[in-house]
Short mmCIF file of the C-alpha atoms (twelve columns), coordinates in Angstrom:
data_MODEL
# 
_entry.id   MODEL 
# 
loop_
_atom_site.group_PDB 
_atom_site.id 
_atom_site.type_symbol 
_atom_site.label_atom_id 
_atom_site.label_alt_id 
_atom_site.label_comp_id 
_atom_site.label_asym_id 
_atom_site.label_seq_id 
_atom_site.Cartn_x 
_atom_site.Cartn_y 
_atom_site.Cartn_z 
_atom_site.pdbx_PDB_model_num 
ATOM 1   C CA . MET A 1   124.064 123.531 95.179  1 
ATOM 2   C CA . MET A 2   121.958 124.112 98.292  1 
ATOM 3   C CA . SER A 3   123.632 125.351 101.397 1 
ATOM 4   C CA . VAL A 4   123.253 123.744 104.788 1 
ATOM 5   C CA . LYS A 5   121.436 126.861 105.965 1 
ATOM 6   C CA . SER A 6   118.773 126.606 103.227 1 
ATOM 7   C CA . VAL A 7   118.277 122.882 103.858 1 
ATOM 8   C CA . CYS A 8   117.851 123.545 107.562 1 
ATOM 9   C CA . GLY A 9   115.422 126.360 106.742 1 
ATOM 10  C CA . PHE A 10  113.299 124.012 104.645 1 
ATOM 11  C CA . PHE A 11  113.095 121.364 107.375 1 
ATOM 12  C CA . GLN A 12  112.337 124.032 109.957 1 
ATOM 13  C CA . TRP A 13  109.434 125.281 107.803 1 
ATOM 14  C CA . PHE A 14  108.281 121.702 107.145 1 
ATOM 15  C CA . PHE A 15  108.084 120.741 110.812 1 
ATOM 16  C CA . LEU A 16  106.643 124.063 111.972 1 
ATOM 17  C CA . VAL A 17  104.009 124.522 109.247 1 
ATOM 18  C CA . ALA A 18  103.346 121.420 107.113 1 
ATOM 19  C CA . VAL A 19  103.299 118.732 109.791 1 
ATOM 20  C CA . PRO A 20  100.864 120.577 112.096 1 
ATOM 21  C CA . LEU A 21  98.507  121.134 109.145 1 
ATOM 22  C CA . CYS A 22  98.461  117.378 108.469 1 
ATOM 23  C CA . CYS A 23  97.401  116.773 112.064 1 
ATOM 24  C CA . LEU A 24  94.188  118.710 111.496 1 
ATOM 25  C CA . VAL A 25  92.827  115.971 109.211 1 
ATOM 26  C CA . PRO A 26  90.759  113.400 111.156 1 
ATOM 27  C CA . PRO A 27  92.400  109.954 111.032 1 
ATOM 28  C CA . PHE A 28  89.418  108.105 109.547 1 
ATOM 29  C CA . ALA A 29  88.151  110.818 107.222 1 
ATOM 30  C CA . ASP A 30  88.238  110.258 103.503 1 
ATOM 31  C CA . ALA A 31  88.847  113.095 101.077 1 
ATOM 32  C CA . GLY A 32  85.250  112.821 99.859  1 
ATOM 33  C CA . ASP A 33  83.660  112.281 103.267 1 
ATOM 34  C CA . SER A 34  81.504  114.926 104.804 1 
ATOM 35  C CA . ASP A 35  80.695  115.159 108.495 1 
ATOM 36  C CA . ILE A 36  77.200  113.813 107.830 1 
ATOM 37  C CA . ASP A 37  78.550  110.756 105.976 1 
ATOM 38  C CA . ALA A 38  80.994  109.948 108.787 1 
ATOM 39  C CA . ALA A 39  78.200  110.282 111.368 1 
ATOM 40  C CA . PHE A 40  75.926  108.161 109.138 1 
ATOM 41  C CA . ILE A 41  78.434  105.286 109.095 1 
ATOM 42  C CA . LYS A 42  78.935  105.575 112.849 1 
ATOM 43  C CA . ALA A 43  75.144  105.460 113.376 1 
ATOM 44  C CA . ALA A 44  74.925  102.242 111.348 1 
ATOM 45  C CA . PHE A 45  77.060  100.518 113.965 1 
ATOM 46  C CA . SER A 46  74.647  101.672 116.703 1 
ATOM 47  C CA . GLY A 47  71.555  100.307 114.933 1 
ATOM 48  C CA . ASP A 48  69.241  103.310 115.404 1 
ATOM 49  C CA . VAL A 49  66.911  103.118 112.383 1 
ATOM 50  C CA . GLN A 50  65.288  106.500 113.040 1 
ATOM 51  C CA . GLU A 51  68.701  108.174 113.191 1 
ATOM 52  C CA . MET A 52  69.669  106.469 109.928 1 
ATOM 53  C CA . LYS A 53  66.479  107.718 108.243 1 
ATOM 54  C CA . SER A 54  67.198  111.213 109.543 1 
ATOM 55  C CA . PHE A 55  70.720  111.168 108.070 1 
ATOM 56  C CA . LEU A 56  69.374  109.936 104.730 1 
ATOM 57  C CA . ALA A 57  66.804  112.750 104.709 1 
ATOM 58  C CA . LYS A 58  69.632  115.239 105.327 1 
ATOM 59  C CA . GLY A 59  71.527  113.944 102.291 1 
ATOM 60  C CA . ALA A 60  73.886  111.290 103.644 1 
ATOM 61  C CA . ASP A 61  75.408  109.129 100.904 1 
ATOM 62  C CA . VAL A 62  74.162  105.548 101.379 1 
ATOM 63  C CA . ASN A 63  77.454  104.281 99.883  1 
ATOM 64  C CA . ALA A 64  79.842  106.627 101.720 1 
ATOM 65  C CA . LYS A 65  83.109  104.935 102.724 1 
ATOM 66  C CA . ARG A 66  85.680  105.489 105.412 1 
ATOM 67  C CA . VAL A 67  89.351  105.346 104.463 1 
ATOM 68  C CA . ASP A 68  89.379  101.626 105.311 1 
ATOM 69  C CA . GLY A 69  86.402  101.032 103.004 1 
ATOM 70  C CA . ILE A 70  83.826  100.482 105.757 1 
ATOM 71  C CA . THR A 71  80.349  101.487 104.596 1 
ATOM 72  C CA . ALA A 72  77.161  101.830 106.623 1 
ATOM 73  C CA . LEU A 73  76.000  98.455  105.222 1 
ATOM 74  C CA . ILE A 74  79.212  96.730  106.284 1 
ATOM 75  C CA . GLY A 75  79.007  98.315  109.748 1 
ATOM 76  C CA . ALA A 76  75.368  97.360  110.291 1 
ATOM 77  C CA . SER A 77  75.999  93.816  109.009 1 
ATOM 78  C CA . LEU A 78  78.968  93.354  111.319 1 
ATOM 79  C CA . ALA A 79  77.052  94.711  114.322 1 
ATOM 80  C CA . GLY A 80  73.974  92.562  113.588 1 
ATOM 81  C CA . HIS A 81  71.395  95.309  112.964 1 
ATOM 82  C CA . GLU A 82  68.975  93.588  110.602 1 
ATOM 83  C CA . GLU A 83  66.475  96.465  110.364 1 
ATOM 84  C CA . VAL A 84  69.249  98.929  109.442 1 
ATOM 85  C CA . VAL A 85  70.592  96.515  106.807 1 
ATOM 86  C CA . ALA A 86  67.086  96.232  105.292 1 
ATOM 87  C CA . LEU A 87  66.775  100.044 105.197 1 
ATOM 88  C CA . LEU A 88  70.177  100.483 103.558 1 
ATOM 89  C CA . LEU A 89  69.458  97.829  100.937 1 
ATOM 90  C CA . ALA A 90  66.105  99.465  100.170 1 
ATOM 91  C CA . LYS A 91  67.941  102.775 99.655  1 
ATOM 92  C CA . GLY A 92  70.364  101.208 97.172  1 
ATOM 93  C CA . ALA A 93  73.427  100.381 99.256  1 
ATOM 94  C CA . GLU A 94  76.171  98.626  97.286  1 
ATOM 95  C CA . VAL A 95  75.849  95.035  98.453  1 
ATOM 96  C CA . ASP A 96  79.331  93.813  97.451  1 
ATOM 97  C CA . ALA A 97  81.442  96.763  98.625  1 
ATOM 98  C CA . ARG A 98  84.782  95.633  100.101 1 
ATOM 99  C CA . ALA A 99  86.521  96.990  103.173 1 
ATOM 100 C CA . ASN A 100 90.055  96.486  104.438 1 
ATOM 101 C CA . TYR A 101 88.759  95.502  107.855 1 
ATOM 102 C CA . PHE A 102 91.249  94.310  110.478 1 
ATOM 103 C CA . GLY A 103 92.368  90.762  109.755 1 
ATOM 104 C CA . TYR A 104 91.019  90.774  106.196 1 
ATOM 105 C CA . PRO A 105 93.798  92.235  104.022 1 
ATOM 106 C CA . ALA A 106 92.153  91.289  100.718 1 
ATOM 107 C CA . GLY A 107 88.959  93.074  101.651 1 
ATOM 108 C CA . VAL A 108 85.766  91.746  103.131 1 
ATOM 109 C CA . THR A 109 82.097  92.212  102.273 1 
ATOM 110 C CA . ALA A 110 79.030  92.736  104.443 1 
ATOM 111 C CA . TYR A 111 77.942  89.181  103.556 1 
ATOM 112 C CA . GLU A 112 81.220  87.649  104.735 1 
ATOM 113 C CA . LEU A 113 81.191  89.548  108.029 1 
ATOM 114 C CA . ALA A 114 77.526  88.770  108.736 1 
ATOM 115 C CA . ALA A 115 78.111  85.071  107.986 1 
ATOM 116 C CA . LYS A 116 81.208  84.963  110.200 1 
ATOM 117 C CA . LYS A 117 79.294  86.597  113.067 1 
ATOM 118 C CA . GLY A 118 76.316  84.236  112.619 1 
ATOM 119 C CA . HIS A 119 73.761  86.912  111.685 1 
ATOM 120 C CA . ARG A 120 71.516  84.561  109.719 1 
ATOM 121 C CA . GLY A 121 68.735  87.082  108.979 1 
ATOM 122 C CA . ILE A 122 71.223  89.607  107.605 1 
ATOM 123 C CA . VAL A 123 72.890  86.950  105.459 1 
ATOM 124 C CA . LYS A 124 69.511  86.099  103.932 1 
ATOM 125 C CA . LEU A 125 68.753  89.783  103.259 1 
ATOM 126 C CA . LEU A 126 72.120  90.260  101.571 1 
ATOM 127 C CA . VAL A 127 71.701  87.136  99.426  1 
ATOM 128 C CA . ARG A 128 68.228  88.278  98.327  1 
ATOM 129 C CA . ALA A 129 69.776  91.644  97.406  1 
ATOM 130 C CA . GLY A 130 72.312  89.889  95.160  1 
ATOM 131 C CA . ALA A 131 75.390  89.547  97.370  1 
ATOM 132 C CA . SER A 132 78.125  87.396  95.866  1 
ATOM 133 C CA . HIS A 133 78.526  84.163  97.797  1 
ATOM 134 C CA . GLU A 134 79.467  80.529  97.447  1 
ATOM 135 C CA . GLY A 135 77.130  77.726  98.437  1 
ATOM 136 C CA . SER A 136 73.718  78.055  100.009 1 
ATOM 137 C CA . VAL A 137 72.932  80.056  103.114 1 
ATOM 138 C CA . GLU A 138 71.809  76.886  104.881 1 
ATOM 139 C CA . GLU A 139 75.206  75.266  104.279 1 
ATOM 140 C CA . LEU A 140 76.898  78.070  106.196 1 
ATOM 141 C CA . TYR A 141 75.192  76.898  109.360 1 
ATOM 142 C CA . LYS A 142 75.414  73.105  109.012 1 
ATOM 143 C CA . PRO A 143 77.693  71.447  111.562 1 
ATOM 144 C CA . LYS A 144 80.988  70.631  109.915 1 
ATOM 145 C CA . VAL A 145 82.387  67.095  110.016 1 
ATOM 146 C CA . VAL A 146 86.006  67.335  111.076 1 
ATOM 147 C CA . ALA A 147 88.595  64.755  110.149 1 
ATOM 148 C CA . ALA A 148 89.066  63.439  113.675 1 
ATOM 149 C CA . PRO A 149 90.977  60.293  114.546 1 
ATOM 150 C CA . ALA A 150 89.186  57.399  112.925 1 
ATOM 151 C CA . GLY A 151 87.078  55.084  115.039 1 
ATOM 152 C CA . PRO A 152 87.295  51.303  115.017 1 
ATOM 153 C CA . ASP A 153 85.449  51.158  111.687 1 
ATOM 154 C CA . ASP A 154 87.760  53.829  110.079 1 
ATOM 155 C CA . THR A 155 85.018  56.451  109.699 1 
ATOM 156 C CA . PRO A 156 85.618  60.040  110.766 1 
ATOM 157 C CA . ARG A 157 83.740  61.205  113.846 1 
ATOM 158 C CA . SER A 158 82.036  64.563  113.980 1 
ATOM 159 C CA . LYS A 159 83.520  67.145  116.293 1 
ATOM 160 C CA . ARG A 160 80.429  66.883  118.512 1 
ATOM 161 C CA . ASP A 161 81.087  63.220  119.470 1 
# 
């Protein structure tokens, strides 16, 4: 049976040694991430194509992921950087990678984020690259008819009326 003194000694060691060591790990680093991969994903959000090419030349992994699953392709698609998306697709980025982005607990793809943000050119690039999707790209942007109160002839009015 452990004594109170040994239990207290363990907790003292735990809070003095183990907990501070855990704090040295960056919050968004993944076990497999390198500094270059983390910087590569961050650069995708900024949209600097030359910087992206430089990172790729230095050995950045085109499919590197943050802990939340965000890849460079997802970041560039969300931010609306069409030229970066084209570069990443040309370099073999995984088009249907899923991320646990805020508000999307089941995971979200670059295609879904680009469509939601209205980045039509990026959506087309992703579809051409084989992104999974439902319906045609054109249907994403058609005005939706909403079931509004019926008019005198019992037909629904569009939301624009």
